Amino acid sequence: MSRQVYIETYGCQMNELDSELVQGQLEALGYGFTTKADEADVVLLNTCSVREHSEHKVWSYLGRLGHAKRDEGREVVVGVLGCMAEREASNIFTRMPHVDLVCGPSMLDKLPSLLENVVQSKSRQSALTGHTARRSATLDAAMDGIEAMDLSRAFSPYANDRESGHVRRQAYVRITRGCNKFCSFCVVPYTRGPEVHRPAQHIIDEVKRLVEAGVLEVTLIGQTINHYQHEGTSFARLLYRIHEEVPDLARLRFVTSYPRDFTDEALDVMAACDRIGKYLHVPAQSGSDRMLKIMNRGYTLAEYTDLLDRARARMPNIRLAGDMIVGFPTETDADHDLSLRLIERARYKGCYIFKYSPRPGTVSSRRFEDDVPDAVKRERNQSMLELQNRICLAHNQSLVGQVLDVIVEGESKLRRESAPIDGVVVGWAKKDTTRLIGRTEGDEIVAFDGPRSLLGTLTKVRAMSATAVTILGEHVGERQQKADHRASPPQVDGP
Ligand code: SAH
Ligand code: F3S
């Protein structure tokens, strides 16, 4: 029987995509994949280093695997992939001698040979790049090993598992790797290396093949995605080309945008192309110019809000999302208030809020003491979350009555018996239906009752009520929507 691999993925979309590519690559070589970690012959952890907490989870998982190997005699190959492998390689081998291989995110194309070597030679293997210093030159991604891995992506018909209630019709496509920004708090430029842009034609071909395999929605990914530039193709041009050259792609999205260098041209393309999602994830990190400066973000609050204004002027319905860090060194209550004011002004559809976590090797960890006490960080985190939740609720409620385009992603775990979502009971699904969950182009989560045949389709749902997290709706389908038929409220045929 083939060797069975279990892969656990931490962190960002980039890691999710990397794990998918690793799986495709290993499957092509005859490895099997299992979802049962305990039964696997190979356990791979695709790791994240962005916050200390992310690394903690990996250390403790590695500790458990060490116990199983050492004390229970389990035979398993253990591999650490991703950002933590790049950052902590020698530490990992010292602290966790049962780890067999480490492989940095820019070296994943080497993984199959590392695995083979571990088995053949019974020795530890590592593949790291050691990105340490700033490199300004944009490398040519045309044909390095990692580009070959993106190109060799498996295009099997997309997981269409109606039985498990999860149907995937979305895919990530990388357009840039790495980051040149060196925000003072961030490890990514050290772990993922300098910014590298993929050739436009490679990207477009990949999107085409995904769509042929059944994908409805593609999310382009990159750390500072609007910096994309390859042989005269700008980000705006790339978006436009994908939209025009892949007409069967139902929805095109992208993350994450960097607040500087977002051109009007790119906003115009978004506004003009109806299948490009009106969604912009553009992290601010802080609303205080003093903080932005020592974070080395490279823009002011005014420049940031100018981008939001330019986006809203062209697309009044655009959904904006952000990231915020609370408790960055020297942050005062007044700085925090400026961040809260920015959140009010931005009216984010969603905002990820992080407590500052000093990362070894970064400028902020060297230059500043982590001087905001954890209790204060927690308080600021809480006050920001509460504000953002109020905005989310108001935003979702403002959509009530509208008909939304929803890609149906899965079945709610809360089946018709219980059916409360966020504590709100909206009745029970009819017998031949189930509770479905999907997403809008603006990344809103929509729950509604409908037949399972809707899984993996793009359909229309009327928003009926909303919580801060979920919009509850009714399926209206295509025809009713045209006649603007307002369906009757959910029928209760429960107990
Ligand atoms: N441009 C990237 C950012 C990667 S890190 C992307 O989103 O793809 C994601 C978020 O983590 C950042 O926007 C920032 O808000 C947060 N973050 C990064 N380093 C951090 C640190 N040291 N402490 C707390 N939050 C951090
Ligand atoms: Fe990190 Fe700043 Fe780049 S947050 S990924 S260094 S844009």
mmCIF file with all atom_site columns, N, CA, C and O in Angstrom, residues 183-222:
data_model
loop_
_atom_site.group_PDB
_atom_site.id
_atom_site.type_symbol
_atom_site.label_atom_id
_atom_site.label_alt_id
_atom_site.label_comp_id
_atom_site.label_asym_id
_atom_site.label_entity_id
_atom_site.label_seq_id
_atom_site.pdbx_PDB_ins_code
_atom_site.Cartn_x
_atom_site.Cartn_y
_atom_site.Cartn_z
_atom_site.occupancy
_atom_site.B_iso_or_equiv
_atom_site.pdbx_formal_charge
_atom_site.auth_seq_id
_atom_site.auth_comp_id
_atom_site.auth_asym_id
_atom_site.auth_atom_id
_atom_site.pdbx_PDB_model_num
ATOM 1   N N  . CYS A 1 183 ? 7.628   45.652 6.989   1.00 0.00 ? 183 CYS A N  1
ATOM 2   C CA . CYS A 1 183 ? 6.949   46.307 8.106   1.00 0.00 ? 183 CYS A CA 1
ATOM 3   C C  . CYS A 1 183 ? 7.696   45.864 9.357   1.00 0.00 ? 183 CYS A C  1
ATOM 4   O O  . CYS A 1 183 ? 8.128   44.712 9.456   1.00 0.00 ? 183 CYS A O  1
ATOM 5   N N  . SER A 1 184 ? 7.849   46.774 10.322  1.00 0.00 ? 184 SER A N  1
ATOM 6   C CA . SER A 1 184 ? 8.836   46.498 11.376  1.00 0.00 ? 184 SER A CA 1
ATOM 7   C C  . SER A 1 184 ? 8.459   45.306 12.248  1.00 0.00 ? 184 SER A C  1
ATOM 8   O O  . SER A 1 184 ? 9.311   44.729 12.906  1.00 0.00 ? 184 SER A O  1
ATOM 9   N N  . PHE A 1 185 ? 7.171   44.922 12.239  1.00 0.00 ? 185 PHE A N  1
ATOM 10  C CA . PHE A 1 185 ? 6.725   43.834 13.126  1.00 0.00 ? 185 PHE A CA 1
ATOM 11  C C  . PHE A 1 185 ? 6.701   42.477 12.446  1.00 0.00 ? 185 PHE A C  1
ATOM 12  O O  . PHE A 1 185 ? 6.442   41.466 13.094  1.00 0.00 ? 185 PHE A O  1
ATOM 13  N N  . CYS A 1 186 ? 6.957   42.404 11.145  1.00 0.00 ? 186 CYS A N  1
ATOM 14  C CA . CYS A 1 186 ? 6.516   41.241 10.360  1.00 0.00 ? 186 CYS A CA 1
ATOM 15  C C  . CYS A 1 186 ? 7.658   40.316 9.938   1.00 0.00 ? 186 CYS A C  1
ATOM 16  O O  . CYS A 1 186 ? 8.703   40.772 9.464   1.00 0.00 ? 186 CYS A O  1
ATOM 17  N N  . VAL A 1 187 ? 7.453   39.020 10.062  1.00 0.00 ? 187 VAL A N  1
ATOM 18  C CA . VAL A 1 187 ? 8.493   38.052 9.686   1.00 0.00 ? 187 VAL A CA 1
ATOM 19  C C  . VAL A 1 187 ? 8.428   37.644 8.215   1.00 0.00 ? 187 VAL A C  1
ATOM 20  O O  . VAL A 1 187 ? 9.366   37.029 7.716   1.00 0.00 ? 187 VAL A O  1
ATOM 21  N N  . VAL A 1 188 ? 7.317   37.970 7.548   1.00 0.00 ? 188 VAL A N  1
ATOM 22  C CA . VAL A 1 188 ? 7.109   37.399 6.209   1.00 0.00 ? 188 VAL A CA 1
ATOM 23  C C  . VAL A 1 188 ? 8.267   37.672 5.232   1.00 0.00 ? 188 VAL A C  1
ATOM 24  O O  . VAL A 1 188 ? 8.703   36.761 4.532   1.00 0.00 ? 188 VAL A O  1
ATOM 25  N N  . PRO A 1 189 ? 8.816   38.900 5.189   1.00 0.00 ? 189 PRO A N  1
ATOM 26  C CA . PRO A 1 189 ? 9.920   39.121 4.237   1.00 0.00 ? 189 PRO A CA 1
ATOM 27  C C  . PRO A 1 189 ? 11.130  38.219 4.526   1.00 0.00 ? 189 PRO A C  1
ATOM 28  O O  . PRO A 1 189 ? 11.892  37.900 3.618   1.00 0.00 ? 189 PRO A O  1
ATOM 29  N N  . TYR A 1 190 ? 11.280  37.816 5.788   1.00 0.00 ? 190 TYR A N  1
ATOM 30  C CA . TYR A 1 190 ? 12.394  36.938 6.147   1.00 0.00 ? 190 TYR A CA 1
ATOM 31  C C  . TYR A 1 190 ? 12.088  35.477 5.822   1.00 0.00 ? 190 TYR A C  1
ATOM 32  O O  . TYR A 1 190 ? 12.982  34.706 5.521   1.00 0.00 ? 190 TYR A O  1
ATOM 33  N N  . THR A 1 191 ? 10.821  35.098 5.959   1.00 0.00 ? 191 THR A N  1
ATOM 34  C CA . THR A 1 191 ? 10.504  33.682 5.748   1.00 0.00 ? 191 THR A CA 1
ATOM 35  C C  . THR A 1 191 ? 10.144  33.369 4.304   1.00 0.00 ? 191 THR A C  1
ATOM 36  O O  . THR A 1 191 ? 10.443  32.290 3.811   1.00 0.00 ? 191 THR A O  1
ATOM 37  N N  . ARG A 1 192 ? 9.501   34.314 3.643   1.00 0.00 ? 192 ARG A N  1
ATOM 38  C CA . ARG A 1 192 ? 9.084   34.030 2.270   1.00 0.00 ? 192 ARG A CA 1
ATOM 39  C C  . ARG A 1 192 ? 9.936   34.742 1.227   1.00 0.00 ? 192 ARG A C  1
ATOM 40  O O  . ARG A 1 192 ? 9.718   34.567 0.030   1.00 0.00 ? 192 ARG A O  1
ATOM 41  N N  . GLY A 1 193 ? 10.856  35.555 1.694   1.00 0.00 ? 193 GLY A N  1
ATOM 42  C CA . GLY A 1 193 ? 11.813  36.129 0.763   1.00 0.00 ? 193 GLY A CA 1
ATOM 43  C C  . GLY A 1 193 ? 11.279  37.293 -0.038  1.00 0.00 ? 193 GLY A C  1
ATOM 44  O O  . GLY A 1 193 ? 10.197  37.804 0.216   1.00 0.00 ? 193 GLY A O  1
ATOM 45  N N  . PRO A 1 194 ? 12.070  37.740 -1.005  1.00 0.00 ? 194 PRO A N  1
ATOM 46  C CA . PRO A 1 194 ? 11.720  38.947 -1.763  1.00 0.00 ? 194 PRO A CA 1
ATOM 47  C C  . PRO A 1 194 ? 10.526  38.726 -2.689  1.00 0.00 ? 194 PRO A C  1
ATOM 48  O O  . PRO A 1 194 ? 10.194  37.603 -3.040  1.00 0.00 ? 194 PRO A O  1
ATOM 49  N N  . GLU A 1 195 ? 9.940   39.866 -3.048  1.00 0.00 ? 195 GLU A N  1
ATOM 50  C CA . GLU A 1 195 ? 8.773   39.842 -3.921  1.00 0.00 ? 195 GLU A CA 1
ATOM 51  C C  . GLU A 1 195 ? 9.148   39.287 -5.300  1.00 0.00 ? 195 GLU A C  1
ATOM 52  O O  . GLU A 1 195 ? 10.109  39.759 -5.915  1.00 0.00 ? 195 GLU A O  1
ATOM 53  N N  . VAL A 1 196 ? 8.391   38.317 -5.746  1.00 0.00 ? 196 VAL A N  1
ATOM 54  C CA . VAL A 1 196 ? 8.608   37.713 -7.065  1.00 0.00 ? 196 VAL A CA 1
ATOM 55  C C  . VAL A 1 196 ? 7.250   37.629 -7.750  1.00 0.00 ? 196 VAL A C  1
ATOM 56  O O  . VAL A 1 196 ? 6.273   37.183 -7.147  1.00 0.00 ? 196 VAL A O  1
ATOM 57  N N  . HIS A 1 197 ? 7.196   38.077 -8.992  1.00 0.00 ? 197 HIS A N  1
ATOM 58  C CA . HIS A 1 197 ? 5.923   38.094 -9.713  1.00 0.00 ? 197 HIS A CA 1
ATOM 59  C C  . HIS A 1 197 ? 5.892   36.992 -10.764 1.00 0.00 ? 197 HIS A C  1
ATOM 60  O O  . HIS A 1 197 ? 6.868   36.824 -11.498 1.00 0.00 ? 197 HIS A O  1
ATOM 61  N N  . ARG A 1 198 ? 4.791   36.320 -10.856 1.00 0.00 ? 198 ARG A N  1
ATOM 62  C CA . ARG A 1 198 ? 4.680   35.235 -11.846 1.00 0.00 ? 198 ARG A CA 1
ATOM 63  C C  . ARG A 1 198 ? 4.293   35.802 -13.216 1.00 0.00 ? 198 ARG A C  1
ATOM 64  O O  . ARG A 1 198 ? 3.546   36.785 -13.301 1.00 0.00 ? 198 ARG A O  1
ATOM 65  N N  . PRO A 1 199 ? 4.733   35.179 -14.270 1.00 0.00 ? 199 PRO A N  1
ATOM 66  C CA . PRO A 1 199 ? 4.339   35.640 -15.604 1.00 0.00 ? 199 PRO A CA 1
ATOM 67  C C  . PRO A 1 199 ? 2.819   35.608 -15.777 1.00 0.00 ? 199 PRO A C  1
ATOM 68  O O  . PRO A 1 199 ? 2.167   34.652 -15.359 1.00 0.00 ? 199 PRO A O  1
ATOM 69  N N  . ALA A 1 200 ? 2.289   36.678 -16.388 1.00 0.00 ? 200 ALA A N  1
ATOM 70  C CA . ALA A 1 200 ? 0.839   36.806 -16.522 1.00 0.00 ? 200 ALA A CA 1
ATOM 71  C C  . ALA A 1 200 ? 0.231   35.592 -17.230 1.00 0.00 ? 200 ALA A C  1
ATOM 72  O O  . ALA A 1 200 ? -0.820  35.087 -16.832 1.00 0.00 ? 200 ALA A O  1
ATOM 73  N N  . GLN A 1 201 ? 0.910   35.130 -18.274 1.00 0.00 ? 201 GLN A N  1
ATOM 74  C CA . GLN A 1 201 ? 0.325   34.032 -19.046 1.00 0.00 ? 201 GLN A CA 1
ATOM 75  C C  . GLN A 1 201 ? 0.209   32.762 -18.200 1.00 0.00 ? 201 GLN A C  1
ATOM 76  O O  . GLN A 1 201 ? -0.761  32.008 -18.317 1.00 0.00 ? 201 GLN A O  1
ATOM 77  N N  . HIS A 1 202 ? 1.186   32.534 -17.320 1.00 0.00 ? 202 HIS A N  1
ATOM 78  C CA . HIS A 1 202 ? 1.098   31.363 -16.435 1.00 0.00 ? 202 HIS A CA 1
ATOM 79  C C  . HIS A 1 202 ? -0.145  31.456 -15.552 1.00 0.00 ? 202 HIS A C  1
ATOM 80  O O  . HIS A 1 202 ? -0.849  30.464 -15.313 1.00 0.00 ? 202 HIS A O  1
ATOM 81  N N  . ILE A 1 203 ? -0.380  32.669 -15.061 1.00 0.00 ? 203 ILE A N  1
ATOM 82  C CA . ILE A 1 203 ? -1.514  32.878 -14.146 1.00 0.00 ? 203 ILE A CA 1
ATOM 83  C C  . ILE A 1 203 ? -2.831  32.654 -14.890 1.00 0.00 ? 203 ILE A C  1
ATOM 84  O O  . ILE A 1 203 ? -3.724  31.939 -14.425 1.00 0.00 ? 203 ILE A O  1
ATOM 85  N N  . ILE A 1 204 ? -2.916  33.256 -16.072 1.00 0.00 ? 204 ILE A N  1
ATOM 86  C CA . ILE A 1 204 ? -4.165  33.154 -16.838 1.00 0.00 ? 204 ILE A CA 1
ATOM 87  C C  . ILE A 1 204 ? -4.436  31.701 -17.229 1.00 0.00 ? 204 ILE A C  1
ATOM 88  O O  . ILE A 1 204 ? -5.556  31.210 -17.115 1.00 0.00 ? 204 ILE A O  1
ATOM 89  N N  . ASP A 1 205 ? -3.381  31.002 -17.659 1.00 0.00 ? 205 ASP A N  1
ATOM 90  C CA . ASP A 1 205 ? -3.572  29.590 -18.019 1.00 0.00 ? 205 ASP A CA 1
ATOM 91  C C  . ASP A 1 205 ? -4.038  28.775 -16.823 1.00 0.00 ? 205 ASP A C  1
ATOM 92  O O  . ASP A 1 205 ? -4.886  27.884 -16.948 1.00 0.00 ? 205 ASP A O  1
ATOM 93  N N  . GLU A 1 206 ? -3.476  29.088 -15.672 1.00 0.00 ? 206 GLU A N  1
ATOM 94  C CA . GLU A 1 206 ? -3.867  28.346 -14.468 1.00 0.00 ? 206 GLU A CA 1
ATOM 95  C C  . GLU A 1 206 ? -5.343  28.591 -14.150 1.00 0.00 ? 206 GLU A C  1
ATOM 96  O O  . GLU A 1 206 ? -6.086  27.656 -13.836 1.00 0.00 ? 206 GLU A O  1
ATOM 97  N N  . VAL A 1 207 ? -5.762  29.853 -14.251 1.00 0.00 ? 207 VAL A N  1
ATOM 98  C CA . VAL A 1 207 ? -7.171  30.169 -13.982 1.00 0.00 ? 207 VAL A CA 1
ATOM 99  C C  . VAL A 1 207 ? -8.065  29.431 -14.971 1.00 0.00 ? 207 VAL A C  1
ATOM 100 O O  . VAL A 1 207 ? -9.074  28.822 -14.598 1.00 0.00 ? 207 VAL A O  1
ATOM 101 N N  . LYS A 1 208 ? -7.670  29.420 -16.257 1.00 0.00 ? 208 LYS A N  1
ATOM 102 C CA . LYS A 1 208 ? -8.476  28.734 -17.278 1.00 0.00 ? 208 LYS A CA 1
ATOM 103 C C  . LYS A 1 208 ? -8.649  27.262 -16.947 1.00 0.00 ? 208 LYS A C  1
ATOM 104 O O  . LYS A 1 208 ? -9.743  26.708 -17.035 1.00 0.00 ? 208 LYS A O  1
ATOM 105 N N  . ARG A 1 209 ? -7.547  26.638 -16.583 1.00 0.00 ? 209 ARG A N  1
ATOM 106 C CA . ARG A 1 209 ? -7.617  25.195 -16.324 1.00 0.00 ? 209 ARG A CA 1
ATOM 107 C C  . ARG A 1 209 ? -8.440  24.902 -15.078 1.00 0.00 ? 209 ARG A C  1
ATOM 108 O O  . ARG A 1 209 ? -9.151  23.903 -15.014 1.00 0.00 ? 209 ARG A O  1
ATOM 109 N N  . LEU A 1 210 ? -8.373  25.774 -14.091 1.00 0.00 ? 210 LEU A N  1
ATOM 110 C CA . LEU A 1 210 ? -9.200  25.585 -12.894 1.00 0.00 ? 210 LEU A CA 1
ATOM 111 C C  . LEU A 1 210 ? -10.675 25.693 -13.250 1.00 0.00 ? 210 LEU A C  1
ATOM 112 O O  . LEU A 1 210 ? -11.509 24.901 -12.789 1.00 0.00 ? 210 LEU A O  1
ATOM 113 N N  . VAL A 1 211 ? -11.000 26.668 -14.092 1.00 0.00 ? 211 VAL A N  1
ATOM 114 C CA . VAL A 1 211 ? -12.397 26.854 -14.481 1.00 0.00 ? 211 VAL A CA 1
ATOM 115 C C  . VAL A 1 211 ? -12.878 25.642 -15.281 1.00 0.00 ? 211 VAL A C  1
ATOM 116 O O  . VAL A 1 211 ? -13.981 25.135 -15.069 1.00 0.00 ? 211 VAL A O  1
ATOM 117 N N  . GLU A 1 212 ? -12.012 25.131 -16.164 1.00 0.00 ? 212 GLU A N  1
ATOM 118 C CA . GLU A 1 212 ? -12.379 23.914 -16.910 1.00 0.00 ? 212 GLU A CA 1
ATOM 119 C C  . GLU A 1 212 ? -12.641 22.747 -15.964 1.00 0.00 ? 212 GLU A C  1
ATOM 120 O O  . GLU A 1 212 ? -13.458 21.874 -16.239 1.00 0.00 ? 212 GLU A O  1
ATOM 121 N N  . ALA A 1 213 ? -11.935 22.735 -14.832 1.00 0.00 ? 213 ALA A N  1
ATOM 122 C CA . ALA A 1 213 ? -12.116 21.647 -13.868 1.00 0.00 ? 213 ALA A CA 1
ATOM 123 C C  . ALA A 1 213 ? -13.312 21.896 -12.941 1.00 0.00 ? 213 ALA A C  1
ATOM 124 O O  . ALA A 1 213 ? -13.573 21.104 -12.053 1.00 0.00 ? 213 ALA A O  1
ATOM 125 N N  . GLY A 1 214 ? -14.019 23.000 -13.144 1.00 0.00 ? 214 GLY A N  1
ATOM 126 C CA . GLY A 1 214 ? -15.242 23.212 -12.365 1.00 0.00 ? 214 GLY A CA 1
ATOM 127 C C  . GLY A 1 214 ? -15.197 24.323 -11.338 1.00 0.00 ? 214 GLY A C  1
ATOM 128 O O  . GLY A 1 214 ? -16.162 24.526 -10.603 1.00 0.00 ? 214 GLY A O  1
ATOM 129 N N  . VAL A 1 215 ? -14.105 25.058 -11.283 1.00 0.00 ? 215 VAL A N  1
ATOM 130 C CA . VAL A 1 215 ? -14.004 26.127 -10.289 1.00 0.00 ? 215 VAL A CA 1
ATOM 131 C C  . VAL A 1 215 ? -14.869 27.332 -10.692 1.00 0.00 ? 215 VAL A C  1
ATOM 132 O O  . VAL A 1 215 ? -14.889 27.721 -11.857 1.00 0.00 ? 215 VAL A O  1
ATOM 133 N N  . LEU A 1 216 ? -15.605 27.864 -9.728  1.00 0.00 ? 216 LEU A N  1
ATOM 134 C CA . LEU A 1 216 ? -16.442 29.041 -9.988  1.00 0.00 ? 216 LEU A CA 1
ATOM 135 C C  . LEU A 1 216 ? -15.750 30.330 -9.584  1.00 0.00 ? 216 LEU A C  1
ATOM 136 O O  . LEU A 1 216 ? -15.967 31.372 -10.179 1.00 0.00 ? 216 LEU A O  1
ATOM 137 N N  . GLU A 1 217 ? -14.975 30.243 -8.502  1.00 0.00 ? 217 GLU A N  1
ATOM 138 C CA . GLU A 1 217 ? -14.394 31.466 -7.948  1.00 0.00 ? 217 GLU A CA 1
ATOM 139 C C  . GLU A 1 217 ? -12.894 31.293 -7.756  1.00 0.00 ? 217 GLU A C  1
ATOM 140 O O  . GLU A 1 217 ? -12.453 30.324 -7.144  1.00 0.00 ? 217 GLU A O  1
ATOM 141 N N  . VAL A 1 218 ? -12.141 32.234 -8.287  1.00 0.00 ? 218 VAL A N  1
ATOM 142 C CA . VAL A 1 218 ? -10.697 32.223 -8.072  1.00 0.00 ? 218 VAL A CA 1
ATOM 143 C C  . VAL A 1 218 ? -10.328 33.423 -7.210  1.00 0.00 ? 218 VAL A C  1
ATOM 144 O O  . VAL A 1 218 ? -10.778 34.542 -7.459  1.00 0.00 ? 218 VAL A O  1
ATOM 145 N N  . THR A 1 219 ? -9.535  33.174 -6.180  1.00 0.00 ? 219 THR A N  1
ATOM 146 C CA . THR A 1 219 ? -8.985  34.260 -5.371  1.00 0.00 ? 219 THR A CA 1
ATOM 147 C C  . THR A 1 219 ? -7.488  34.344 -5.656  1.00 0.00 ? 219 THR A C  1
ATOM 148 O O  . THR A 1 219 ? -6.747  33.395 -5.387  1.00 0.00 ? 219 THR A O  1
ATOM 149 N N  . LEU A 1 220 ? -7.082  35.445 -6.252  1.00 0.00 ? 220 LEU A N  1
ATOM 150 C CA . LEU A 1 220 ? -5.651  35.648 -6.495  1.00 0.00 ? 220 LEU A CA 1
ATOM 151 C C  . LEU A 1 220 ? -5.007  36.003 -5.157  1.00 0.00 ? 220 LEU A C  1
ATOM 152 O O  . LEU A 1 220 ? -5.576  36.758 -4.373  1.00 0.00 ? 220 LEU A O  1
ATOM 153 N N  . ILE A 1 221 ? -3.833  35.453 -4.892  1.00 0.00 ? 221 ILE A N  1
ATOM 154 C CA . ILE A 1 221 ? -3.190  35.775 -3.619  1.00 0.00 ? 221 ILE A CA 1
ATOM 155 C C  . ILE A 1 221 ? -1.762  36.283 -3.789  1.00 0.00 ? 221 ILE A C  1
ATOM 156 O O  . ILE A 1 221 ? -1.042  35.916 -4.724  1.00 0.00 ? 221 ILE A O  1
ATOM 157 N N  . GLY A 1 222 ? -1.417  37.159 -2.857  1.00 0.00 ? 222 GLY A N  1
ATOM 158 C CA . GLY A 1 222 ? -0.082  37.732 -2.798  1.00 0.00 ? 222 GLY A CA 1
ATOM 159 C C  . GLY A 1 222 ? -0.028  38.586 -1.545  1.00 0.00 ? 222 GLY A C  1
ATOM 160 O O  . GLY A 1 222 ? -1.071  39.011 -1.046  1.00 0.00 ? 222 GLY A O  1
#
